[in-house]
Coordinates of N, CA and C in Angstrom, one line a residue:
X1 N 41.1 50.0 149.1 CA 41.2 48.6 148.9 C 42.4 48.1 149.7
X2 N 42.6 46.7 149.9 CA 43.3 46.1 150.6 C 44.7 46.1 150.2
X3 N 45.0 46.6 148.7 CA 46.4 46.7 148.1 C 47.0 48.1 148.5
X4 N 46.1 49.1 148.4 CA 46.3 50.4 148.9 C 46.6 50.5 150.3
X5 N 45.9 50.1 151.3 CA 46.2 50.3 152.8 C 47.5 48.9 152.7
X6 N 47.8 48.2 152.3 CA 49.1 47.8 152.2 C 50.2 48.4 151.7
X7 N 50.2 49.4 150.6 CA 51.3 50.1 150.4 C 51.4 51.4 151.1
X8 N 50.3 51.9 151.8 CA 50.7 52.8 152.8 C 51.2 52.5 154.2
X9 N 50.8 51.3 154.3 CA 51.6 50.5 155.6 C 53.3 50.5 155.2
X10 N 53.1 50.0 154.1 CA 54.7 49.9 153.7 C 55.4 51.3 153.5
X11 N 54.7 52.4 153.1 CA 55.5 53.3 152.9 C 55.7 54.1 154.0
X12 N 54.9 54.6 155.0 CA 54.5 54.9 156.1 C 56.4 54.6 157.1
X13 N 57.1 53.6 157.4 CA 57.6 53.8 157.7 C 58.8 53.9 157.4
X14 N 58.9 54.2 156.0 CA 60.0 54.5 155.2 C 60.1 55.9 155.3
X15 N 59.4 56.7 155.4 CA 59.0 58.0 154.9 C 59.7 59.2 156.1
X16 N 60.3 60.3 155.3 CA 61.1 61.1 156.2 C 60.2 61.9 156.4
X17 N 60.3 63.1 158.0 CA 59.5 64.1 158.2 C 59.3 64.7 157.3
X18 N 60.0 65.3 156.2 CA 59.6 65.9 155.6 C 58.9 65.4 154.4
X19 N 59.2 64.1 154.2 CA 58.0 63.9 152.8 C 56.2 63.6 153.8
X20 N 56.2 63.5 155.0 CA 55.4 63.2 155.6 C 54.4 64.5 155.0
X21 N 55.1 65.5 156.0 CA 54.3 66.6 155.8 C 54.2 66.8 154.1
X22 N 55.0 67.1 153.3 CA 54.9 67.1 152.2 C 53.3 66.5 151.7
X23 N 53.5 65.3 151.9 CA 52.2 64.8 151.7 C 51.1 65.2 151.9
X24 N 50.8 66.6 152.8 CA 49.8 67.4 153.9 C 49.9 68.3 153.0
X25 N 50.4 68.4 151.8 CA 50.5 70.1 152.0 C 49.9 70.0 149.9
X26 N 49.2 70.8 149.5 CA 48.9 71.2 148.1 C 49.8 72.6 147.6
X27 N 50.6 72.5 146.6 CA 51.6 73.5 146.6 C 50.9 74.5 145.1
X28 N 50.9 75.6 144.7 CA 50.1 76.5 143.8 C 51.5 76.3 142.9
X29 N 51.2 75.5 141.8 CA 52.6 75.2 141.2 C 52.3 76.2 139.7
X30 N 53.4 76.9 139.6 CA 53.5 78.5 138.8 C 54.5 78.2 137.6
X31 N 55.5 77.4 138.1 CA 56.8 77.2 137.3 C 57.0 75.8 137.3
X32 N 58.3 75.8 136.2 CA 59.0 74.0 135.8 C 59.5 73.7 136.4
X33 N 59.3 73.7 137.8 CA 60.6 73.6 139.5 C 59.8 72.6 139.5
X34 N 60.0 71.3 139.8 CA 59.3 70.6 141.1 C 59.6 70.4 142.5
X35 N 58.8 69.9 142.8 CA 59.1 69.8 144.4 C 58.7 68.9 144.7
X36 N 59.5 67.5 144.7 CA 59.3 65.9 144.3 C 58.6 65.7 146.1
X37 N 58.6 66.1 147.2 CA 58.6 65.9 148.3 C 56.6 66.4 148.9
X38 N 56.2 67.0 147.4 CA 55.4 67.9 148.1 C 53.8 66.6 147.2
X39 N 52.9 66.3 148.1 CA 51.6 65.4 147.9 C 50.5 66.3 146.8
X40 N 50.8 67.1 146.3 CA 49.8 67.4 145.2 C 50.0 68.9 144.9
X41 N 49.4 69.2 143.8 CA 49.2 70.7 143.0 C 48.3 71.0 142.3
X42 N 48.3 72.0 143.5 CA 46.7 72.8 142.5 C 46.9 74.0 141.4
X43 N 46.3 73.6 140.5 CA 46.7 74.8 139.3 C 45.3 75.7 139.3
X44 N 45.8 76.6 139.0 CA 45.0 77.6 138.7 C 44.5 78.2 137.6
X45 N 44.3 79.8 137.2 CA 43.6 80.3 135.8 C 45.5 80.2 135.3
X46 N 46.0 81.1 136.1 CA 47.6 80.8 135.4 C 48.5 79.9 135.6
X47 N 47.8 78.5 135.5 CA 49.0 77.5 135.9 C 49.6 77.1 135.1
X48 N 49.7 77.7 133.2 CA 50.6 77.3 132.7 C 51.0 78.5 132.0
X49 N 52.7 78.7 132.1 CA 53.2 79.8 131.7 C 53.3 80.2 130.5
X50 N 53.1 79.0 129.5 CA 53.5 79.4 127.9 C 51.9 79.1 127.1
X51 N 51.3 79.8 126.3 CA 50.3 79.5 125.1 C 50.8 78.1 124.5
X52 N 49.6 77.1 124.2 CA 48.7 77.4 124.1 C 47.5 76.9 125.2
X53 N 47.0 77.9 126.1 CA 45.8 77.3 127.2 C 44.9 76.2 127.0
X54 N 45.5 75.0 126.5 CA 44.7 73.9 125.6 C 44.8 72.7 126.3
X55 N 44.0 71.9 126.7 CA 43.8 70.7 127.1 C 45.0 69.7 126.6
X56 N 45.0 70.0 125.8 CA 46.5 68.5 125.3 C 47.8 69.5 125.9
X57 N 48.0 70.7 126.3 CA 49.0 71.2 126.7 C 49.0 70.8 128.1
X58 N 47.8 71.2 129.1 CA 47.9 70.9 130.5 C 48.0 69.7 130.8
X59 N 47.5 68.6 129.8 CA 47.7 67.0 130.0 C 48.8 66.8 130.0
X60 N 49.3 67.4 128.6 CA 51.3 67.3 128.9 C 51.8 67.5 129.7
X61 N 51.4 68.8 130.5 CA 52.1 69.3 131.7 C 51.9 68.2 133.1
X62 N 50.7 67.7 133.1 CA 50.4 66.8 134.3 C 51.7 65.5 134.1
X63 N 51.6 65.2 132.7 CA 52.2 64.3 132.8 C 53.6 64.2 132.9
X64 N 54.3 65.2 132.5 CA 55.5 65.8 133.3 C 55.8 65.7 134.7
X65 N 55.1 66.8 135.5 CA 54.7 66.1 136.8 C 54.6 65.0 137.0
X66 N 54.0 63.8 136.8 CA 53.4 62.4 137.2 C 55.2 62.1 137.1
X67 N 55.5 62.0 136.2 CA 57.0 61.5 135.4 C 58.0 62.1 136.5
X68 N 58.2 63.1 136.9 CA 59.2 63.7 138.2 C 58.6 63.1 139.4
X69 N 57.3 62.6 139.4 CA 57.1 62.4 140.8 C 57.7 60.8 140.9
X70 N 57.4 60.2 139.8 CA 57.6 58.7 139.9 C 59.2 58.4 139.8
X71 N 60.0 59.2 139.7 CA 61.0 59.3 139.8 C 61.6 59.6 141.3
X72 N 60.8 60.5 142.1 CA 61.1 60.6 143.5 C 61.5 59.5 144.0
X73 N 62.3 59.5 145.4 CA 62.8 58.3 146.4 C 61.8 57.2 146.3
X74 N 60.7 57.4 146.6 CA 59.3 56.4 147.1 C 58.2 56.0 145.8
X75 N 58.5 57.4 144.7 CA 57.7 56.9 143.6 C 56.1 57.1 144.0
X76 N 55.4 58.4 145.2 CA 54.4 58.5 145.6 C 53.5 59.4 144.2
X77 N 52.8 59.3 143.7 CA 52.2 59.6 142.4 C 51.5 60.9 143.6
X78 N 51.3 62.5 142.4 CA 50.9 63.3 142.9 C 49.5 63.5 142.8
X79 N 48.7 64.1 143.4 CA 47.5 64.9 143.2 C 47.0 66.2 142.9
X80 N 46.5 66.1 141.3 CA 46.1 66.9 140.2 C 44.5 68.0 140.4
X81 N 44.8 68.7 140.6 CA 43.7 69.6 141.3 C 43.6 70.7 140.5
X82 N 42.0 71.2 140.4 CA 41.6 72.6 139.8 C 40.2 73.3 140.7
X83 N 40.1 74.2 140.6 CA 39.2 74.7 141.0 C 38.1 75.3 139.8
X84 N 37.2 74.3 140.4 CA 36.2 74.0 139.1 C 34.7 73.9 139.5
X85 N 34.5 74.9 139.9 CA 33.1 75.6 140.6 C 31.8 75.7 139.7
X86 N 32.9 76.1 138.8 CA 32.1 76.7 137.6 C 32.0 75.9 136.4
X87 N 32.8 74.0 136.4 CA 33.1 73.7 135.5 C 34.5 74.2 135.5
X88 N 35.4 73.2 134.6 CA 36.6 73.0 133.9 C 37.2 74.3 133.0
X89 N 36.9 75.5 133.8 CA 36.4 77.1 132.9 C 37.8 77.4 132.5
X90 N 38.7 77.0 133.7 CA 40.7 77.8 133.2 C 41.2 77.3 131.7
X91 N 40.3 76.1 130.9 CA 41.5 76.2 129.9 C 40.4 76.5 128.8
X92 N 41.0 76.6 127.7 CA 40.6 77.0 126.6 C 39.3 76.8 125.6
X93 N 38.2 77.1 125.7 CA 36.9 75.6 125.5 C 36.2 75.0 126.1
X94 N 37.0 75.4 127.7 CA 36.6 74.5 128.3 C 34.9 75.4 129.0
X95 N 34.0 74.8 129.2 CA 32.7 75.3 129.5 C 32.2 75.6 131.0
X96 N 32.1 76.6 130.6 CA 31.3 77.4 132.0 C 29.9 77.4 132.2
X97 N 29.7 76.8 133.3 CA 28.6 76.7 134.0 C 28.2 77.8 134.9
X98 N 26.7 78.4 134.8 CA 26.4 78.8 135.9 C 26.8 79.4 137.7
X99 N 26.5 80.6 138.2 CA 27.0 80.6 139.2 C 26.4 79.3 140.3
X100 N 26.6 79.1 141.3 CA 25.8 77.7 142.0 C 24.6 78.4 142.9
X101 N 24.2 79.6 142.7 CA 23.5 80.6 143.1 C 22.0 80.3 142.2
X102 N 22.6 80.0 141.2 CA 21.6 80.1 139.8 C 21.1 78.9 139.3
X103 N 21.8 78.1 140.0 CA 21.5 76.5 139.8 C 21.1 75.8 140.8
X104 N 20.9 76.5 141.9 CA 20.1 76.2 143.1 C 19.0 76.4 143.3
X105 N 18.6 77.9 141.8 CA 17.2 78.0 141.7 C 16.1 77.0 141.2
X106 N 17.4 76.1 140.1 CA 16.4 75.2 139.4 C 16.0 74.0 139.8
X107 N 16.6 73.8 141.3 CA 16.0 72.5 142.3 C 16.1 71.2 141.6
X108 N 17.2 71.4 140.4 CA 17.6 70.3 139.7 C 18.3 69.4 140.0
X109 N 18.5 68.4 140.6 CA 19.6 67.3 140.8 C 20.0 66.6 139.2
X110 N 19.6 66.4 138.7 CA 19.7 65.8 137.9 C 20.5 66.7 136.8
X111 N 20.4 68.1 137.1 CA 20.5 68.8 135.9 C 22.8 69.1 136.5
X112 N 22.4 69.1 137.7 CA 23.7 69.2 138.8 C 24.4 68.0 138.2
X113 N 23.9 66.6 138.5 CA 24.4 65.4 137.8 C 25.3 65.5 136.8
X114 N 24.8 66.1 135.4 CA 25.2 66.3 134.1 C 26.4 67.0 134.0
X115 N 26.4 68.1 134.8 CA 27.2 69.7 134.9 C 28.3 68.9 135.3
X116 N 28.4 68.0 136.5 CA 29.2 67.0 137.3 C 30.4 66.5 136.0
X117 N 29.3 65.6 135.5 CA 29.8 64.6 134.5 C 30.6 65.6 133.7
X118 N 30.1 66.5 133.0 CA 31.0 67.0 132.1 C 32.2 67.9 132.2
X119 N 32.0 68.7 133.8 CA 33.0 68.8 134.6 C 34.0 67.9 134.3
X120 N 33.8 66.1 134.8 CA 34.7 65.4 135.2 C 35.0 65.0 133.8
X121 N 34.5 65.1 132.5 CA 35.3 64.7 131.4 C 36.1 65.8 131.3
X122 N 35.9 66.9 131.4 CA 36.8 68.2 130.8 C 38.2 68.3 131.8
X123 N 38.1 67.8 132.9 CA 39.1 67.5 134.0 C 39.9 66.2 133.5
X124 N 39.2 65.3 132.8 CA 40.3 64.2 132.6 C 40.9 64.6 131.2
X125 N 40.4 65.6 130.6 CA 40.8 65.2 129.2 C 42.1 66.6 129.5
X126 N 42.4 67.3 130.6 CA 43.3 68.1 131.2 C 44.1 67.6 132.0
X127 N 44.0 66.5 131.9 CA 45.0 65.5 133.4 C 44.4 66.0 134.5
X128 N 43.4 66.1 134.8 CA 43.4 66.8 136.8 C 43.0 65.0 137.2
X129 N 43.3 65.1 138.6 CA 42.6 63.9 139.2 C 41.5 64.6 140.1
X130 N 41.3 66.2 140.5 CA 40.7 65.9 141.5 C 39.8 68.0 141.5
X131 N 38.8 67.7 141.7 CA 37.4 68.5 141.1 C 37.4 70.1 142.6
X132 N 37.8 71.0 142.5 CA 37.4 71.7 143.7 C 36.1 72.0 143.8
X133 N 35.5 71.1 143.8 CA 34.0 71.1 143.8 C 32.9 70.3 144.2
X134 N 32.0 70.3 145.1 CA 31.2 71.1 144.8 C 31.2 72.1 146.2
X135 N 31.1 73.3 146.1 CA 30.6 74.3 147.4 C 29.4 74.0 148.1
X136 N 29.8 73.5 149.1 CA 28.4 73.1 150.6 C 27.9 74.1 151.1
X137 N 28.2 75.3 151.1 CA 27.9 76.1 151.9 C 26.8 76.7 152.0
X138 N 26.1 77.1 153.1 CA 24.7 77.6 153.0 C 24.5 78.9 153.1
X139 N 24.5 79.7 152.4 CA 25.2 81.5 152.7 C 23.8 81.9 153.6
X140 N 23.8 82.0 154.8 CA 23.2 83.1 155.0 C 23.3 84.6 156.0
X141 N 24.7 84.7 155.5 CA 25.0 86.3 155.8 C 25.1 86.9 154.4
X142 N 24.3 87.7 153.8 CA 24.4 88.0 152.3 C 25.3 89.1 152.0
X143 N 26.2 89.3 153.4 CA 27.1 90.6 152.8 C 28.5 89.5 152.6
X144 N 28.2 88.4 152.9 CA 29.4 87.6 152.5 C 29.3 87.9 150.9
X145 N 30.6 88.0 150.6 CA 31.4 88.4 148.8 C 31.1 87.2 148.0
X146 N 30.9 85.9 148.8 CA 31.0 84.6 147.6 C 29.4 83.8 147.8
X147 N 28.6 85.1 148.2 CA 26.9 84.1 148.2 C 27.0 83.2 147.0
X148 N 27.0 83.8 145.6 CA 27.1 83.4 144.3 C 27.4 81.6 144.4
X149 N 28.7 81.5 145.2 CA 28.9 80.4 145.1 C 28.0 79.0 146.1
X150 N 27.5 79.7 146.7 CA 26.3 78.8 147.6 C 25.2 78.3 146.5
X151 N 24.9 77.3 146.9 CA 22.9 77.1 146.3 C 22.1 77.7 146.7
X152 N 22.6 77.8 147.6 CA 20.8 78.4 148.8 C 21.3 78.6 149.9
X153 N 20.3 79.8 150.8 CA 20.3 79.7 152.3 C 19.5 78.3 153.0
X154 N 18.9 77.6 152.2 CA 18.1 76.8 152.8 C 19.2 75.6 152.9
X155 N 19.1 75.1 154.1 CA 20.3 73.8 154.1 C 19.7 72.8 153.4
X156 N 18.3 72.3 153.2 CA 17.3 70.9 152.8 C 17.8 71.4 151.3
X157 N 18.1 72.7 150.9 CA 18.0 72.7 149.0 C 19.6 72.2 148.9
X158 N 20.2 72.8 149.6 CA 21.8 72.6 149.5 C 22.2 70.9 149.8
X159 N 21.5 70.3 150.7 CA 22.1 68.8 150.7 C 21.0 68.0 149.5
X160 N 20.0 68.4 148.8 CA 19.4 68.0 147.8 C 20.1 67.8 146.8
X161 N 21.4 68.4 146.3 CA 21.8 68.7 145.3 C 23.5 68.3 145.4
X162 N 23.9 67.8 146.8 CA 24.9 67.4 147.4 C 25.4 66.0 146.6
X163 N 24.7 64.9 146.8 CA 24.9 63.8 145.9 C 24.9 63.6 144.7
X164 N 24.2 63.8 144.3 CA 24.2 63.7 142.5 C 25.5 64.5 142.1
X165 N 25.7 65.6 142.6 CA 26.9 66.5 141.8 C 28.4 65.5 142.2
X166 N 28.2 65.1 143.7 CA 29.6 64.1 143.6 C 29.7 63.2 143.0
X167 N 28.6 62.3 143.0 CA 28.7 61.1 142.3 C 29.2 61.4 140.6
X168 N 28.1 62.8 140.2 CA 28.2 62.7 138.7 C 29.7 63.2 138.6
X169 N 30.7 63.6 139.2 CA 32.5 63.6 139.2 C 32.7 62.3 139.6
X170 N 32.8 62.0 140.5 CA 33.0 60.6 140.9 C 33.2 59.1 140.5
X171 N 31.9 59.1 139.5 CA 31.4 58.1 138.5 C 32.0 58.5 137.2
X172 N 32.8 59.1 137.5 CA 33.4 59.8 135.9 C 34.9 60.0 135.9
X173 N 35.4 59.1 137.1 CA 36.9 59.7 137.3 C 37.6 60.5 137.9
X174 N 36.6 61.3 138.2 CA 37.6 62.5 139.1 C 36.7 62.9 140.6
X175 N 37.8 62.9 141.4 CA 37.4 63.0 142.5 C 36.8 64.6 143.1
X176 N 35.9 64.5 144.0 CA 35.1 65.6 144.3 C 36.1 66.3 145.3
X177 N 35.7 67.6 146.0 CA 35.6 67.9 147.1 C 34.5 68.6 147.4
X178 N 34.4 68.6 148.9 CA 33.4 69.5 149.5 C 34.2 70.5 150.1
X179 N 33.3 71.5 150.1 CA 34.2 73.0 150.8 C 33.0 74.1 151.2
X180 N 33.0 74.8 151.7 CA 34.5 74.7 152.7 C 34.0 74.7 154.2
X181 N 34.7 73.8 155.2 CA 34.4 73.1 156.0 C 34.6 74.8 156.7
X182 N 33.7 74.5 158.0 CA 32.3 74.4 158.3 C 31.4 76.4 158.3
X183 N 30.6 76.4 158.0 CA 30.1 77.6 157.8 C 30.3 78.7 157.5
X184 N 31.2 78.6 156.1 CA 31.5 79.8 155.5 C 30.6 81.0 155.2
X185 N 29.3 80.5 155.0 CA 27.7 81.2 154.5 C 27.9 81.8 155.6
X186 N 28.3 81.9 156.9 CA 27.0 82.4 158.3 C 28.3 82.8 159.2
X187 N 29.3 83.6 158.2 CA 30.6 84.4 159.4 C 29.8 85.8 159.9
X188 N 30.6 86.5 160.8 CA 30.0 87.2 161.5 C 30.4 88.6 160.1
X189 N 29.8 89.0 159.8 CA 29.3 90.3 158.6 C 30.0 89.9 157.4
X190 N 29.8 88.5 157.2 CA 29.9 88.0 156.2 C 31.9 88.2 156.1
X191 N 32.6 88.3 156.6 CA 34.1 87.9 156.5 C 34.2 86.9 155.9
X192 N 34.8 87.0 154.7 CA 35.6 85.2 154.5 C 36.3 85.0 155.0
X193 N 36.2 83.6 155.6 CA 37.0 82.4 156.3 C 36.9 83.3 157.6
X194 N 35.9 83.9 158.1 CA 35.9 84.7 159.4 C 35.3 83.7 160.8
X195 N 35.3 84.4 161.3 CA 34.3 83.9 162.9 C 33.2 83.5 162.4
X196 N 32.4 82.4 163.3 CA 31.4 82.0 163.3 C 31.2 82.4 164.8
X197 N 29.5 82.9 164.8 CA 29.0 83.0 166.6 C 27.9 82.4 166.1
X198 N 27.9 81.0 166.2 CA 26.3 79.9 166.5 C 26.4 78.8 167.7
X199 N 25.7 78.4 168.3 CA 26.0 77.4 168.8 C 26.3 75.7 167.9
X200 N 27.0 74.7 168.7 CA 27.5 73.7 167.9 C 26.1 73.5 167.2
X201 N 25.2 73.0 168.1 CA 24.0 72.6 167.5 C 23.3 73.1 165.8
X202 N 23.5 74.4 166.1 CA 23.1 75.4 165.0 C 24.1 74.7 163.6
X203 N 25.5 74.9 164.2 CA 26.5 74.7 163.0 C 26.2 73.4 162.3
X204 N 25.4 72.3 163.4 CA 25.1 71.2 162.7 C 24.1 71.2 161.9
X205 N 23.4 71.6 162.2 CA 22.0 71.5 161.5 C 21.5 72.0 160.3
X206 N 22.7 73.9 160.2 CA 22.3 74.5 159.4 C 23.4 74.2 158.5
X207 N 24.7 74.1 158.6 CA 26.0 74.1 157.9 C 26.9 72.9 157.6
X208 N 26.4 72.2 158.9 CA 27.2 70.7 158.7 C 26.3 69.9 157.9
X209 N 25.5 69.9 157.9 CA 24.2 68.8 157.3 C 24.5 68.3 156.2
X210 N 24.7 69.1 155.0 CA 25.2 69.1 153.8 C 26.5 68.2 153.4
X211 N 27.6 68.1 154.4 CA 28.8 67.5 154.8 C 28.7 66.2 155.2
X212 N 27.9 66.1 155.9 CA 27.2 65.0 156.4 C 26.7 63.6 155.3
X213 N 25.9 64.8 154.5 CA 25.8 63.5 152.8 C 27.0 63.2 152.3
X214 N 27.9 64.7 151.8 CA 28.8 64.5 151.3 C 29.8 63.2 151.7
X215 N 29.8 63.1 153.1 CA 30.5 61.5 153.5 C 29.9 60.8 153.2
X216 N 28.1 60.4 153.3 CA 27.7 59.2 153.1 C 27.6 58.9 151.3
X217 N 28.3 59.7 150.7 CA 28.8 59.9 148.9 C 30.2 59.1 148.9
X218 N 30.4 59.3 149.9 CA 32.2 58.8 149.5 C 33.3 60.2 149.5
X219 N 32.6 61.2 149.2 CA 33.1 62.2 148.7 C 34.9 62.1 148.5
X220 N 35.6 62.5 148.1 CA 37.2 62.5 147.9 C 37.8 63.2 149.0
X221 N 37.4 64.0 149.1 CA 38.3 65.1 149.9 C 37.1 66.2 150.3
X222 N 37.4 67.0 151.5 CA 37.0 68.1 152.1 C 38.1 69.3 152.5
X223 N 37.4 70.1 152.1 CA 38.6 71.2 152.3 C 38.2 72.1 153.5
X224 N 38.8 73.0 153.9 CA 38.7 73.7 155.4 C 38.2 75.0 154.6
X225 N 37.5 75.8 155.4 CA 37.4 77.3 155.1 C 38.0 78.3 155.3

């Protein structure tokens, strides 16, 4: 919106190198330190150190955070992140979904939609702002370790199922990501985060394609591989 690219005009040259980068950087926050300088935190299965692993506990904790950040020099509000592939699975109750291996079988969009949505409630009712999900990738080196997390080798089933899963986060508050940029499915003997040998063309067709929707969704964010 036009109030947002105004206050980044404004803040933009207030801003020291280091809150610059700061703002680049997602920090794996483990302990009650903050690090008022740093643009977001991703929590994990252990991102809270005391019992009880409970949604009103990690909301508290977000909001702690929010509270130290707004207190910073600039008052830059942070970004709340989980890795939620599987659904909102790290806290307590919270529901697990299917590998995306298994829900690729069922050529459901619609059923992806739902998983979305309830994803993105179980995420707000935890404080996150922001979904590590959904996985683009089209695995087809099958000695790769994270097939499971793909839909399919087929790229047409994988961008099928691309929109609905963003929107149904999306439309619900919490922002998506796509991951992991570009051709994690198709490294050379299946290495994570390894070499790709395709030509560009190939990378587009078979790996970018999916990514491709994902922008014309809006998507939130994209992560690297």
């Amino acid at each position: 919106t036009a109030a947002v690219e105004a206050r980044v005009e404004d803040l933009l040259p207030r801003m020291t190198l280091r809150e610059k980068i700061g703002q680049m950087i997602m920090d794996i926050e483990n302990t009650f330190e903050f690090a008022p300088d740093i643009g977001g935190y991703m929590f994990g299965a252990g991102g809270l150190d005391e019992a009880p692993n409970s949604p009103e506990r990690w909301r508290a904790r977000q909001n702690e955070l929010q509270a130290a950040s707004s207190n910073t020099r600039l008052g830059i509000p942070l970004i709340l992140g989980a890795d939620t592939v599987h659904g909102q699975n790290i806290i307590s109750g919270g529901t697990v979904f299917p590998h995306n291996i298994g829900l690729g079988c069922t050529r459901n969009s619609s059923l992806l939609r739902e998983i979305a949505r309830i994803t993105a409630e179980e995420c707000t009712t935890s404080g996150l702002d922001l979904a590590f999900a959904p996985t683009l990738a089209v695995a087809r080196q099958i000695t790769w370790g994270r097939t499971y997390e793909s839909y399919s080798e087929d790229t047409n089933l994988v961008r099928s199922l691309t929109s609905d899963f963003i929107e149904g986060l999306q439309e619900n508050g919490v922002e998506a990501t796509a991951k992991h940029w570009v051709a994690d499915g198709g490294t050379v003997n299946g290495e994570d985060a390894g070499d790709v040998v395709l030509t560009e063309q190939q990378i587009m067709d078979i790996h970018a394609a999916p990514y491709i929707d994902a922008i014309a969704s809006d998507v939130g964010s994209i992560m690297i591989s």
